[in-house]
Amino acid sequence: QVQLQESGPGLVESSQTLSLTCTVSGDSISSGAFYWAWIRQFPGKGLEWIGYISFTGDTFYNPSLESRAALSIDTSKSQFSLMLSSLTAADTAIYYCAGEESYSDRRLDPWGQGILVTVSS
Amino acid sequence: QSVLTQPPSVSGAPGQRVTISCTGSRSTIGAGYDVHWYQQRPGTAPKLLIYSNNIRPSGVPDRFSGSRSGASASLAISGLQAEDEAFYYCQSYDSNLSASGVFGTGTEVIVL
């Protein structure tokens, strides 16, 4: 059973770049069964899909974030990462990593527990 | 930036049936994309509840059911229980965003 765990800073300064990592356990990150996705949830509880990366390194971004987001993957460490640049207070959110089913329906399952990131001015 | 609209809250007494609507558009649900539903209890990550419009993952009670018609979808909870009190989100995709994932605004289910 695949499990995911986010890690990274909980507080980042405005205009800086956020770097988060998700560690995959319980199955191979290279199985091909999943795209590896990031989603964030704002303080008002709204959810936003950020994008995903495949185990081969192919990426797909939400166009609204494409200019600031970058996804990468390190299969040797069973980790994938999100970098988000030019942060503002509006980027304050809980960031989740998740497995996005790759064969057909793209459902998001499982999810990590999430990490709260606060952008300070 | 949610493009799928849900009612802010629905409520019902234990044992009753409640439904949550998820209204999209021609570029989202109306384009034929699958709809998934997630349950989120306080302080926890969203959990997959229904996928591909009406399929329950293993372990999800059959009290939960989903449907899709046209540009909308709905989630029904029958035999409402206290443990069903949570937020529920629908999710689909948007052809205007190159098939990026999009979420509903979220609905709080209140068990009276």
mmCIF file of C-alpha atoms in Angstrom:
data_model
loop_
_atom_site.group_PDB
_atom_site.id
_atom_site.type_symbol
_atom_site.label_atom_id
_atom_site.label_comp_id
_atom_site.label_asym_id
_atom_site.label_seq_id
_atom_site.Cartn_x
_atom_site.Cartn_y
_atom_site.Cartn_z
ATOM 1 C CA GLN A 1 0.000 0.000 0.000
ATOM 2 C CA VAL A 2 1.513 3.264 -1.138
ATOM 3 C CA GLN A 3 2.150 5.909 1.519
ATOM 4 C CA LEU A 4 3.277 9.479 0.987
ATOM 5 C CA GLN A 5 4.961 11.959 3.324
ATOM 6 C CA GLU A 6 5.639 15.627 2.646
ATOM 7 C CA SER A 7 8.612 17.480 4.081
ATOM 8 C CA GLY A 8 9.933 21.005 3.883
ATOM 9 C CA PRO A 9 9.857 24.378 5.620
ATOM 10 C CA GLY A 10 6.731 25.572 7.356
ATOM 11 C CA LEU A 11 7.605 29.246 6.965
ATOM 12 C CA VAL A 12 8.987 30.971 3.895
ATOM 13 C CA GLU A 13 9.551 34.642 3.209
ATOM 14 C CA SER A 14 7.677 36.512 0.544
ATOM 15 C CA SER A 15 9.388 36.629 -2.882
ATOM 16 C CA GLN A 16 11.438 33.532 -2.030
ATOM 17 C CA THR A 17 11.158 30.029 -3.503
ATOM 18 C CA LEU A 18 9.381 27.182 -1.718
ATOM 19 C CA SER A 19 10.875 23.708 -1.945
ATOM 20 C CA LEU A 20 8.870 20.674 -0.808
ATOM 21 C CA THR A 21 9.640 16.972 -1.076
ATOM 22 C CA CYS A 22 7.341 13.968 -1.015
ATOM 23 C CA THR A 23 8.726 10.562 -0.043
ATOM 24 C CA VAL A 24 6.968 7.504 -1.446
ATOM 25 C CA SER A 25 6.950 4.203 0.432
ATOM 26 C CA GLY A 26 5.142 0.902 0.159
ATOM 27 C CA ASP A 27 5.618 0.537 -3.585
ATOM 28 C CA SER A 28 8.056 1.580 -6.262
ATOM 29 C CA ILE A 29 7.860 5.197 -7.377
ATOM 30 C CA SER A 30 8.705 3.815 -10.829
ATOM 31 C CA SER A 31 5.838 1.301 -11.021
ATOM 32 C CA GLY A 32 4.060 3.421 -13.587
ATOM 33 C CA ALA A 33 0.740 3.057 -11.781
ATOM 34 C CA PHE A 34 0.773 6.683 -10.673
ATOM 35 C CA TYR A 35 1.549 10.159 -11.723
ATOM 36 C CA TRP A 36 2.941 12.003 -8.702
ATOM 37 C CA ALA A 37 0.877 15.084 -7.985
ATOM 38 C CA TRP A 38 0.790 18.162 -5.791
ATOM 39 C CA ILE A 39 -2.381 19.830 -4.550
ATOM 40 C CA ARG A 40 -2.778 22.728 -2.143
ATOM 41 C CA GLN A 41 -5.566 23.795 0.161
ATOM 42 C CA PHE A 42 -6.009 27.435 1.078
ATOM 43 C CA PRO A 43 -7.018 28.656 4.546
ATOM 44 C CA GLY A 44 -10.590 29.096 3.323
ATOM 45 C CA LYS A 45 -10.511 25.341 2.441
ATOM 46 C CA GLY A 46 -10.495 25.703 -1.345
ATOM 47 C CA LEU A 47 -8.399 23.089 -3.168
ATOM 48 C CA GLU A 48 -6.111 23.757 -6.144
ATOM 49 C CA TRP A 49 -4.440 21.119 -8.331
ATOM 50 C CA ILE A 50 -0.838 22.187 -9.011
ATOM 51 C CA GLY A 51 0.446 19.503 -11.363
ATOM 52 C CA TYR A 52 2.025 16.087 -11.663
ATOM 53 C CA ILE A 53 5.216 14.372 -12.753
ATOM 54 C CA SER A 54 5.600 10.867 -14.120
ATOM 55 C CA PHE A 55 8.378 8.481 -13.110
ATOM 56 C CA THR A 56 10.008 9.243 -16.465
ATOM 57 C CA GLY A 57 10.053 12.951 -15.650
ATOM 58 C CA ASP A 58 7.198 14.107 -17.867
ATOM 59 C CA THR A 59 5.374 17.014 -16.247
ATOM 60 C CA PHE A 60 1.927 18.576 -16.492
ATOM 61 C CA TYR A 61 1.121 21.840 -14.749
ATOM 62 C CA ASN A 62 -1.952 23.849 -13.959
ATOM 63 C CA PRO A 63 -1.600 26.721 -16.473
ATOM 64 C CA SER A 64 -2.281 29.234 -13.704
ATOM 65 C CA LEU A 65 0.905 28.143 -11.902
ATOM 66 C CA GLU A 66 3.057 26.951 -14.776
ATOM 67 C CA SER A 67 5.284 30.036 -14.773
ATOM 68 C CA ARG A 68 6.201 29.621 -11.098
ATOM 69 C CA ALA A 69 6.067 25.857 -10.438
ATOM 70 C CA ALA A 70 8.673 23.202 -11.192
ATOM 71 C CA LEU A 71 8.365 19.490 -10.452
ATOM 72 C CA SER A 72 11.225 17.022 -10.292
ATOM 73 C CA ILE A 73 11.677 13.375 -9.375
ATOM 74 C CA ASP A 74 14.512 11.302 -7.895
ATOM 75 C CA THR A 75 13.599 7.660 -8.355
ATOM 76 C CA SER A 76 16.738 6.489 -6.528
ATOM 77 C CA LYS A 77 15.436 8.151 -3.375
ATOM 78 C CA SER A 78 11.731 7.448 -4.053
ATOM 79 C CA GLN A 79 11.075 11.159 -3.846
ATOM 80 C CA PHE A 80 9.494 13.840 -5.956
ATOM 81 C CA SER A 81 9.611 17.554 -5.340
ATOM 82 C CA LEU A 82 7.833 20.853 -5.909
ATOM 83 C CA MET A 83 9.492 24.221 -6.252
ATOM 84 C CA LEU A 84 7.288 27.318 -6.286
ATOM 85 C CA SER A 85 8.925 30.675 -6.911
ATOM 86 C CA SER A 86 8.026 34.331 -6.319
ATOM 87 C CA LEU A 87 5.946 33.533 -3.279
ATOM 88 C CA THR A 88 3.304 35.867 -1.926
ATOM 89 C CA ALA A 89 0.919 35.629 1.007
ATOM 90 C CA ALA A 90 -1.619 34.132 -1.389
ATOM 91 C CA ASP A 91 0.546 30.995 -1.558
ATOM 92 C CA THR A 92 -0.059 30.283 2.135
ATOM 93 C CA ALA A 93 -1.722 26.871 2.156
ATOM 94 C CA ILE A 94 -1.505 23.235 3.173
ATOM 95 C CA TYR A 95 0.448 21.442 0.449
ATOM 96 C CA TYR A 96 -0.410 17.803 -0.239
ATOM 97 C CA CYS A 97 1.337 15.276 -2.416
ATOM 98 C CA ALA A 98 -0.738 12.470 -3.889
ATOM 99 C CA GLY A 99 -0.679 9.595 -6.302
ATOM 100 C CA GLU A 100 -2.756 10.316 -9.408
ATOM 101 C CA GLU A 101 -3.873 7.119 -11.139
ATOM 102 C CA SER A 102 -2.180 7.002 -14.518
ATOM 103 C CA TYR A 103 -4.027 4.371 -16.537
ATOM 104 C CA SER A 104 -7.462 5.897 -16.984
ATOM 105 C CA ASP A 105 -9.379 7.962 -14.490
ATOM 106 C CA ARG A 106 -6.629 10.037 -12.778
ATOM 107 C CA ARG A 107 -8.224 9.776 -9.347
ATOM 108 C CA LEU A 108 -6.108 11.130 -6.487
ATOM 109 C CA ASP A 109 -5.387 8.306 -4.073
ATOM 110 C CA PRO A 110 -3.482 8.084 -1.794
ATOM 111 C CA TRP A 111 -2.682 11.478 -0.276
ATOM 112 C CA GLY A 112 0.063 12.515 2.085
ATOM 113 C CA GLN A 113 -0.876 14.078 5.403
ATOM 114 C CA GLY A 114 -0.067 17.577 4.157
ATOM 115 C CA ILE A 115 2.324 20.287 5.254
ATOM 116 C CA LEU A 116 1.274 23.800 6.226
ATOM 117 C CA VAL A 117 3.327 26.475 4.509
ATOM 118 C CA THR A 118 3.022 30.077 5.642
ATOM 119 C CA VAL A 119 4.446 32.869 3.517
ATOM 120 C CA SER A 120 5.522 35.794 5.639
ATOM 121 C CA SER A 121 5.880 39.356 4.473
ATOM 122 C CA GLN B 1 -10.504 29.497 -8.494
ATOM 123 C CA SER B 2 -12.952 26.579 -8.142
ATOM 124 C CA VAL B 3 -14.864 26.012 -11.354
ATOM 125 C CA LEU B 4 -17.142 23.376 -9.876
ATOM 126 C CA THR B 5 -19.919 24.742 -7.668
ATOM 127 C CA GLN B 6 -21.222 22.951 -4.582
ATOM 128 C CA PRO B 7 -23.635 24.098 -1.871
ATOM 129 C CA PRO B 8 -21.739 25.404 1.186
ATOM 130 C CA SER B 9 -23.546 23.038 3.524
ATOM 131 C CA VAL B 10 -26.212 20.367 3.753
ATOM 132 C CA SER B 11 -27.670 18.886 6.899
ATOM 133 C CA GLY B 12 -29.763 15.959 7.979
ATOM 134 C CA ALA B 13 -30.740 13.896 10.961
ATOM 135 C CA PRO B 14 -29.166 10.497 11.576
ATOM 136 C CA GLY B 15 -30.658 7.935 9.258
ATOM 137 C CA GLN B 16 -31.768 10.464 6.664
ATOM 138 C CA ARG B 17 -30.534 10.817 3.082
ATOM 139 C CA VAL B 18 -28.696 13.896 1.874
ATOM 140 C CA THR B 19 -27.399 14.819 -1.551
ATOM 141 C CA ILE B 20 -24.600 17.157 -2.601
ATOM 142 C CA SER B 21 -24.623 18.684 -6.054
ATOM 143 C CA CYS B 22 -21.552 19.547 -8.115
ATOM 144 C CA THR B 23 -22.282 21.893 -11.005
ATOM 145 C CA GLY B 24 -19.755 22.265 -13.785
ATOM 146 C CA SER B 25 -19.813 23.460 -17.363
ATOM 147 C CA ARG B 26 -19.288 22.335 -20.958
ATOM 148 C CA SER B 27 -15.530 22.480 -20.433
ATOM 149 C CA THR B 28 -15.523 20.342 -17.267
ATOM 150 C CA ILE B 29 -18.080 17.693 -16.373
ATOM 151 C CA GLY B 30 -20.060 18.464 -19.520
ATOM 152 C CA ALA B 31 -17.030 17.574 -21.623
ATOM 153 C CA GLY B 32 -17.357 13.993 -20.405
ATOM 154 C CA TYR B 33 -14.585 14.002 -17.826
ATOM 155 C CA ASP B 34 -14.875 11.667 -14.850
ATOM 156 C CA VAL B 35 -15.963 13.060 -11.490
ATOM 157 C CA HIS B 36 -14.363 11.965 -8.231
ATOM 158 C CA TRP B 37 -15.492 12.721 -4.688
ATOM 159 C CA TYR B 38 -13.356 13.167 -1.573
ATOM 160 C CA GLN B 39 -14.240 13.260 2.107
ATOM 161 C CA GLN B 40 -12.196 15.443 4.439
ATOM 162 C CA ARG B 41 -12.521 15.235 8.192
ATOM 163 C CA PRO B 42 -11.053 18.023 10.378
ATOM 164 C CA GLY B 43 -7.276 18.054 10.494
ATOM 165 C CA THR B 44 -6.844 15.282 7.930
ATOM 166 C CA ALA B 45 -6.111 15.022 4.232
ATOM 167 C CA PRO B 46 -8.911 14.456 1.735
ATOM 168 C CA LYS B 47 -9.755 10.794 1.248
ATOM 169 C CA LEU B 48 -11.086 9.282 -1.978
ATOM 170 C CA LEU B 49 -14.757 8.404 -1.551
ATOM 171 C CA ILE B 50 -16.111 7.847 -5.074
ATOM 172 C CA TYR B 51 -14.199 7.661 -8.356
ATOM 173 C CA SER B 52 -15.194 7.594 -12.001
ATOM 174 C CA ASN B 53 -18.603 9.060 -11.172
ATOM 175 C CA ASN B 54 -20.030 6.125 -9.246
ATOM 176 C CA ILE B 55 -17.398 3.606 -8.117
ATOM 177 C CA ARG B 56 -16.666 3.103 -4.433
ATOM 178 C CA PRO B 57 -13.115 2.160 -3.445
ATOM 179 C CA SER B 58 -12.743 -0.860 -1.233
ATOM 180 C CA GLY B 59 -13.770 -0.052 2.324
ATOM 181 C CA VAL B 60 -16.189 2.766 1.520
ATOM 182 C CA PRO B 61 -19.689 1.938 2.794
ATOM 183 C CA ASP B 62 -22.422 1.442 0.217
ATOM 184 C CA ARG B 63 -24.326 4.285 1.895
ATOM 185 C CA PHE B 64 -22.282 6.527 -0.389
ATOM 186 C CA SER B 65 -23.218 6.724 -4.055
ATOM 187 C CA GLY B 66 -22.379 9.002 -6.948
ATOM 188 C CA SER B 67 -23.899 9.910 -10.273
ATOM 189 C CA ARG B 68 -23.210 12.200 -13.217
ATOM 190 C CA SER B 69 -25.589 13.717 -15.725
ATOM 191 C CA GLY B 70 -24.781 16.341 -18.296
ATOM 192 C CA ALA B 71 -22.590 19.042 -16.762
ATOM 193 C CA SER B 72 -23.383 18.089 -13.168
ATOM 194 C CA ALA B 73 -22.736 15.339 -10.676
ATOM 195 C CA SER B 74 -24.078 14.448 -7.275
ATOM 196 C CA LEU B 75 -23.099 12.534 -4.180
ATOM 197 C CA ALA B 76 -25.752 10.884 -2.043
ATOM 198 C CA ILE B 77 -25.345 9.703 1.518
ATOM 199 C CA SER B 78 -28.118 7.463 2.758
ATOM 200 C CA GLY B 79 -28.584 6.345 6.353
ATOM 201 C CA LEU B 80 -26.654 9.389 7.554
ATOM 202 C CA GLN B 81 -24.366 8.721 10.501
ATOM 203 C CA ALA B 82 -22.563 11.033 12.917
ATOM 204 C CA GLU B 83 -19.216 9.966 11.458
ATOM 205 C CA ASP B 84 -20.289 11.340 8.056
ATOM 206 C CA GLU B 85 -19.955 14.888 9.368
ATOM 207 C CA ALA B 86 -17.138 16.265 7.220
ATOM 208 C CA PHE B 87 -16.368 18.340 4.146
ATOM 209 C CA TYR B 88 -16.942 16.796 0.730
ATOM 210 C CA TYR B 89 -15.289 17.893 -2.515
ATOM 211 C CA CYS B 90 -15.969 16.924 -6.095
ATOM 212 C CA GLN B 91 -13.145 16.895 -8.636
ATOM 213 C CA SER B 92 -12.984 16.770 -12.404
ATOM 214 C CA TYR B 93 -10.914 18.249 -15.220
ATOM 215 C CA ASP B 94 -11.134 21.348 -17.374
ATOM 216 C CA SER B 95 -10.477 21.405 -21.099
ATOM 217 C CA ASN B 96 -9.960 25.174 -20.847
ATOM 218 C CA LEU B 97 -6.966 24.418 -18.617
ATOM 219 C CA SER B 98 -5.557 21.675 -20.835
ATOM 220 C CA ALA B 99 -7.352 19.019 -18.749
ATOM 221 C CA SER B 100 -5.865 20.196 -15.463
ATOM 222 C CA GLY B 101 -7.598 18.934 -12.379
ATOM 223 C CA VAL B 102 -10.237 21.201 -10.848
ATOM 224 C CA PHE B 103 -12.078 20.929 -7.551
ATOM 225 C CA GLY B 104 -15.483 21.864 -6.282
ATOM 226 C CA THR B 105 -16.005 24.596 -3.716
ATOM 227 C CA GLY B 106 -16.666 22.041 -0.982
ATOM 228 C CA THR B 107 -19.737 21.149 1.069
ATOM 229 C CA GLU B 108 -19.943 20.711 4.807
ATOM 230 C CA VAL B 109 -22.271 17.915 5.861
ATOM 231 C CA ILE B 110 -23.821 18.576 9.243
ATOM 232 C CA VAL B 111 -25.472 15.756 11.143
ATOM 233 C CA LEU B 112 -28.207 17.233 13.334
#
